[in-house]
Amino acid sequence: YMRPMLPIFFGLFKDKKVTKAAGLCLDKMFGNVLSFDNLLDKTDALPSSLDEKKERNSLVRKSCLEFLTRCVSRSGMYGKKGDLTPLHAKDISVLGCDKLNDPDASTRKSATELLVALLGCKNEDVVLATKTITASLEASNSRAFKALLMASKPCAPASIESSPIISGTGQNHKGVNERENPTRNSKTKVKAVTL
């Protein structure tokens, strides 16, 4: 019964003054009143609001993708209707991959964040469904595919104590170059840190 109201809420994203309020309202409804089935309905939900031929305002498309990203990251946490299945992940991945070709850069960035959120899910079936869809990007949009690979890899934090600068060993490591200072004595060396 809430599905016919979705285009009205998505239309509120046009006005920057009420974008945040409309997003908060939709966030509260997701999982309790709205499910992924409601959001992914082809007639009057996200797919029609993300189509740049039907919705020319890029702020609406970007805000809809941001809302969907929040739904993916909160799936299963609130309410009984917020579970993300592999079938939903497949449909969302198709939307995200399609929006990587959007004319607006902020919409493309939001689509990338959506796909990264799907690839970062704890449910392995959801990740596998997403990977099967995003694998097509390797040939069609290799730059986006590489960005997704880099963003979805877990980062290993470097140990601060093992750093030669912090530990005081004075040895060179990656990122520190020794070069001679041309204005001083030729035997004086200056360390330059490259970031």
mmCIF file of C-alpha atoms in Angstrom:
data_model
loop_
_atom_site.group_PDB
_atom_site.id
_atom_site.type_symbol
_atom_site.label_atom_id
_atom_site.label_comp_id
_atom_site.label_asym_id
_atom_site.label_seq_id
_atom_site.Cartn_x
_atom_site.Cartn_y
_atom_site.Cartn_z
ATOM 1 C CA TYR A 1 0.000 0.000 0.000
ATOM 2 C CA MET A 2 3.011 2.337 0.304
ATOM 3 C CA ARG A 3 4.411 1.575 -3.143
ATOM 4 C CA PRO A 4 2.340 4.232 -4.969
ATOM 5 C CA MET A 5 3.780 6.818 -2.564
ATOM 6 C CA LEU A 6 7.417 6.049 -3.483
ATOM 7 C CA PRO A 7 7.560 8.288 -6.585
ATOM 8 C CA ILE A 8 6.238 11.164 -4.461
ATOM 9 C CA PHE A 9 8.977 10.654 -1.875
ATOM 10 C CA PHE A 10 11.626 10.278 -4.578
ATOM 11 C CA GLY A 11 10.338 13.472 -6.231
ATOM 12 C CA LEU A 12 11.039 15.353 -2.993
ATOM 13 C CA PHE A 13 14.748 14.759 -3.591
ATOM 14 C CA LYS A 14 14.601 17.538 -6.212
ATOM 15 C CA ASP A 15 14.389 20.193 -3.526
ATOM 16 C CA LYS A 16 17.655 20.450 -1.591
ATOM 17 C CA LYS A 17 15.800 21.851 1.412
ATOM 18 C CA VAL A 18 13.807 18.662 1.956
ATOM 19 C CA THR A 19 16.232 16.056 0.555
ATOM 20 C CA LYS A 20 17.551 15.099 3.968
ATOM 21 C CA ALA A 21 14.083 14.932 5.546
ATOM 22 C CA ALA A 22 12.712 12.790 2.707
ATOM 23 C CA GLY A 23 15.705 10.470 3.001
ATOM 24 C CA LEU A 24 15.223 10.112 6.759
ATOM 25 C CA CYS A 25 11.540 9.351 6.264
ATOM 26 C CA LEU A 26 12.320 6.642 3.703
ATOM 27 C CA ASP A 27 15.035 5.234 5.989
ATOM 28 C CA LYS A 28 12.501 4.861 8.805
ATOM 29 C CA MET A 29 10.032 3.097 6.514
ATOM 30 C CA PHE A 30 12.529 0.636 5.061
ATOM 31 C CA GLY A 31 12.386 -2.733 6.806
ATOM 32 C CA ASN A 32 9.161 -1.944 8.601
ATOM 33 C CA VAL A 33 6.843 -0.894 5.788
ATOM 34 C CA LEU A 34 8.996 -1.090 2.653
ATOM 35 C CA SER A 35 10.896 -4.105 1.391
ATOM 36 C CA PHE A 36 13.347 -4.596 -1.453
ATOM 37 C CA ASP A 37 10.441 -5.992 -3.481
ATOM 38 C CA ASN A 38 8.651 -2.647 -3.111
ATOM 39 C CA LEU A 39 11.774 -0.654 -3.982
ATOM 40 C CA LEU A 40 12.668 -2.714 -7.041
ATOM 41 C CA ASP A 41 9.187 -2.756 -8.599
ATOM 42 C CA LYS A 42 9.621 -1.828 -12.252
ATOM 43 C CA THR A 43 6.485 0.303 -12.618
ATOM 44 C CA ASP A 44 6.610 2.957 -9.923
ATOM 45 C CA ALA A 45 9.696 2.564 -7.767
ATOM 46 C CA LEU A 46 13.464 2.973 -8.016
ATOM 47 C CA PRO A 47 14.026 1.724 -11.591
ATOM 48 C CA SER A 48 11.735 4.411 -13.005
ATOM 49 C CA SER A 49 13.248 7.098 -10.753
ATOM 50 C CA LEU A 50 16.764 6.116 -11.826
ATOM 51 C CA ASP A 51 16.032 6.259 -15.540
ATOM 52 C CA GLU A 52 17.539 9.499 -16.839
ATOM 53 C CA LYS A 53 14.988 9.610 -19.663
ATOM 54 C CA LYS A 54 12.122 9.726 -17.164
ATOM 55 C CA GLU A 55 13.919 11.577 -14.361
ATOM 56 C CA ARG A 56 16.129 14.345 -15.699
ATOM 57 C CA ASN A 57 17.133 15.704 -12.294
ATOM 58 C CA SER A 58 20.496 14.174 -11.356
ATOM 59 C CA LEU A 59 20.006 15.003 -7.674
ATOM 60 C CA VAL A 60 17.000 12.663 -7.577
ATOM 61 C CA ARG A 61 18.970 9.841 -9.203
ATOM 62 C CA LYS A 62 21.916 10.347 -6.864
ATOM 63 C CA SER A 63 19.727 10.512 -3.749
ATOM 64 C CA CYS A 64 17.810 7.382 -4.770
ATOM 65 C CA LEU A 65 21.086 5.474 -5.137
ATOM 66 C CA GLU A 66 22.295 6.761 -1.759
ATOM 67 C CA PHE A 67 19.022 5.609 -0.175
ATOM 68 C CA LEU A 68 19.391 2.182 -1.785
ATOM 69 C CA THR A 69 22.988 1.969 -0.502
ATOM 70 C CA ARG A 70 21.763 2.674 3.026
ATOM 71 C CA CYS A 71 19.109 -0.021 2.614
ATOM 72 C CA VAL A 72 21.723 -2.554 1.496
ATOM 73 C CA SER A 73 24.026 -1.751 4.406
ATOM 74 C CA ARG A 74 21.139 -1.995 6.919
ATOM 75 C CA SER A 75 19.481 -5.059 5.399
ATOM 76 C CA GLY A 76 18.271 -7.550 7.978
ATOM 77 C CA MET A 77 18.892 -5.186 10.889
ATOM 78 C CA TYR A 78 15.520 -3.446 11.153
ATOM 79 C CA GLY A 79 12.039 -4.846 10.771
ATOM 80 C CA LYS A 80 10.889 -8.005 9.092
ATOM 81 C CA LYS A 81 10.882 -6.743 5.522
ATOM 82 C CA GLY A 82 14.486 -5.642 5.104
ATOM 83 C CA ASP A 83 16.131 -8.946 4.148
ATOM 84 C CA LEU A 84 18.418 -8.882 1.123
ATOM 85 C CA THR A 85 18.249 -12.017 -1.016
ATOM 86 C CA PRO A 86 20.566 -12.992 -3.888
ATOM 87 C CA LEU A 87 17.721 -12.225 -6.324
ATOM 88 C CA HIS A 88 17.432 -8.701 -4.901
ATOM 89 C CA ALA A 89 21.234 -8.350 -5.062
ATOM 90 C CA LYS A 90 21.154 -9.322 -8.728
ATOM 91 C CA ASP A 91 18.491 -6.710 -9.532
ATOM 92 C CA ILE A 92 20.287 -4.026 -7.512
ATOM 93 C CA SER A 93 23.598 -4.886 -9.213
ATOM 94 C CA VAL A 94 21.990 -4.479 -12.628
ATOM 95 C CA LEU A 95 20.699 -1.040 -11.572
ATOM 96 C CA GLY A 96 24.112 -0.064 -10.188
ATOM 97 C CA CYS A 97 25.992 -1.218 -13.286
ATOM 98 C CA ASP A 98 23.535 0.665 -15.483
ATOM 99 C CA LYS A 99 24.047 3.861 -13.468
ATOM 100 C CA LEU A 100 27.835 3.655 -13.926
ATOM 101 C CA ASN A 101 27.091 5.086 -17.395
ATOM 102 C CA ASP A 102 24.976 7.969 -16.085
ATOM 103 C CA PRO A 103 25.825 11.413 -17.532
ATOM 104 C CA ASP A 104 26.204 12.878 -14.013
ATOM 105 C CA ALA A 105 29.465 12.187 -12.132
ATOM 106 C CA SER A 106 27.894 12.252 -8.655
ATOM 107 C CA THR A 107 25.342 9.651 -9.744
ATOM 108 C CA ARG A 108 28.140 7.438 -11.069
ATOM 109 C CA LYS A 109 29.944 7.797 -7.733
ATOM 110 C CA SER A 110 26.785 6.814 -5.840
ATOM 111 C CA ALA A 111 26.382 3.784 -8.117
ATOM 112 C CA THR A 112 29.939 2.715 -7.338
ATOM 113 C CA GLU A 113 29.272 3.068 -3.610
ATOM 114 C CA LEU A 114 26.137 0.929 -4.017
ATOM 115 C CA LEU A 115 28.076 -1.854 -5.736
ATOM 116 C CA VAL A 116 30.829 -1.688 -3.107
ATOM 117 C CA ALA A 117 28.181 -2.014 -0.378
ATOM 118 C CA LEU A 118 26.807 -5.117 -2.109
ATOM 119 C CA LEU A 119 30.274 -6.616 -2.457
ATOM 120 C CA GLY A 120 30.909 -5.935 1.220
ATOM 121 C CA CYS A 121 27.843 -7.828 2.475
ATOM 122 C CA LYS A 122 28.309 -10.618 4.978
ATOM 123 C CA ASN A 123 25.988 -12.943 3.053
ATOM 124 C CA GLU A 124 28.201 -14.878 0.620
ATOM 125 C CA ASP A 125 25.269 -15.632 -1.712
ATOM 126 C CA VAL A 126 24.602 -11.906 -2.096
ATOM 127 C CA VAL A 127 28.288 -11.245 -2.835
ATOM 128 C CA LEU A 128 28.375 -14.076 -5.367
ATOM 129 C CA ALA A 129 25.239 -12.782 -7.129
ATOM 130 C CA THR A 130 26.766 -9.311 -7.256
ATOM 131 C CA LYS A 131 30.061 -10.608 -8.635
ATOM 132 C CA THR A 132 28.301 -12.463 -11.446
ATOM 133 C CA ILE A 133 26.669 -9.231 -12.593
ATOM 134 C CA THR A 134 29.693 -6.957 -12.092
ATOM 135 C CA ALA A 135 31.948 -9.409 -13.977
ATOM 136 C CA SER A 136 30.435 -8.057 -17.202
ATOM 137 C CA LEU A 137 32.040 -4.696 -16.398
ATOM 138 C CA GLU A 138 35.494 -6.112 -17.088
ATOM 139 C CA ALA A 139 34.843 -5.902 -20.822
ATOM 140 C CA SER A 140 32.345 -3.039 -21.010
ATOM 141 C CA ASN A 141 33.715 -0.640 -18.359
ATOM 142 C CA SER A 142 37.153 -1.818 -17.274
ATOM 143 C CA ARG A 143 37.905 1.358 -15.346
ATOM 144 C CA ALA A 144 34.836 0.917 -13.126
ATOM 145 C CA PHE A 145 35.611 -2.799 -12.767
ATOM 146 C CA LYS A 146 39.126 -2.036 -11.488
ATOM 147 C CA ALA A 147 37.764 0.594 -9.100
ATOM 148 C CA LEU A 148 35.292 -1.958 -7.694
ATOM 149 C CA LEU A 149 38.056 -4.515 -7.266
ATOM 150 C CA MET A 150 40.223 -2.031 -5.417
ATOM 151 C CA ALA A 151 37.384 -0.780 -3.224
ATOM 152 C CA SER A 152 36.110 -4.237 -2.295
ATOM 153 C CA LYS A 153 39.498 -5.615 -1.212
ATOM 154 C CA PRO A 154 40.015 -5.530 2.553
ATOM 155 C CA CYS A 155 42.775 -3.143 3.579
ATOM 156 C CA ALA A 156 45.477 -4.362 5.952
ATOM 157 C CA PRO A 157 46.407 -1.499 8.292
ATOM 158 C CA ALA A 158 50.114 -0.837 8.516
ATOM 159 C CA SER A 159 51.688 -1.227 11.911
ATOM 160 C CA ILE A 160 52.771 2.127 13.315
ATOM 161 C CA GLU A 161 55.335 0.606 15.680
ATOM 162 C CA SER A 162 57.180 -1.125 12.821
ATOM 163 C CA SER A 163 57.649 2.141 10.936
ATOM 164 C CA PRO A 164 61.375 3.131 10.861
ATOM 165 C CA ILE A 165 60.525 6.801 11.421
ATOM 166 C CA ILE A 166 58.460 6.075 14.551
ATOM 167 C CA SER A 167 60.793 3.387 15.921
ATOM 168 C CA GLY A 168 63.862 5.571 15.355
ATOM 169 C CA THR A 169 65.883 3.053 13.329
ATOM 170 C CA GLY A 170 66.655 5.634 10.655
ATOM 171 C CA GLN A 171 66.538 3.086 7.855
ATOM 172 C CA ASN A 172 65.004 3.884 4.535
ATOM 173 C CA HIS A 173 61.621 2.408 3.764
ATOM 174 C CA LYS A 174 59.096 2.827 1.033
ATOM 175 C CA GLY A 175 58.078 6.471 0.814
ATOM 176 C CA VAL A 176 61.311 7.973 2.213
ATOM 177 C CA ASN A 177 64.000 9.110 -0.183
ATOM 178 C CA GLU A 178 67.437 10.430 0.668
ATOM 179 C CA ARG A 179 68.805 13.071 -1.651
ATOM 180 C CA GLU A 180 71.604 15.539 -1.423
ATOM 181 C CA ASN A 181 70.738 19.119 -0.623
ATOM 182 C CA PRO A 182 72.173 21.291 -3.433
ATOM 183 C CA THR A 183 72.341 24.435 -1.272
ATOM 184 C CA ARG A 184 74.389 22.894 1.514
ATOM 185 C CA ASN A 185 77.568 20.981 1.763
ATOM 186 C CA SER A 186 77.543 18.083 -0.700
ATOM 187 C CA LYS A 187 77.884 15.573 2.154
ATOM 188 C CA THR A 188 74.674 16.710 3.885
ATOM 189 C CA LYS A 189 71.674 14.586 3.084
ATOM 190 C CA VAL A 190 68.053 15.557 3.456
ATOM 191 C CA LYS A 191 65.198 13.111 3.885
ATOM 192 C CA ALA A 192 62.058 13.861 1.905
ATOM 193 C CA VAL A 193 58.882 12.035 2.688
ATOM 194 C CA THR A 194 56.715 11.278 -0.314
ATOM 195 C CA LEU A 195 53.055 10.601 0.253
#
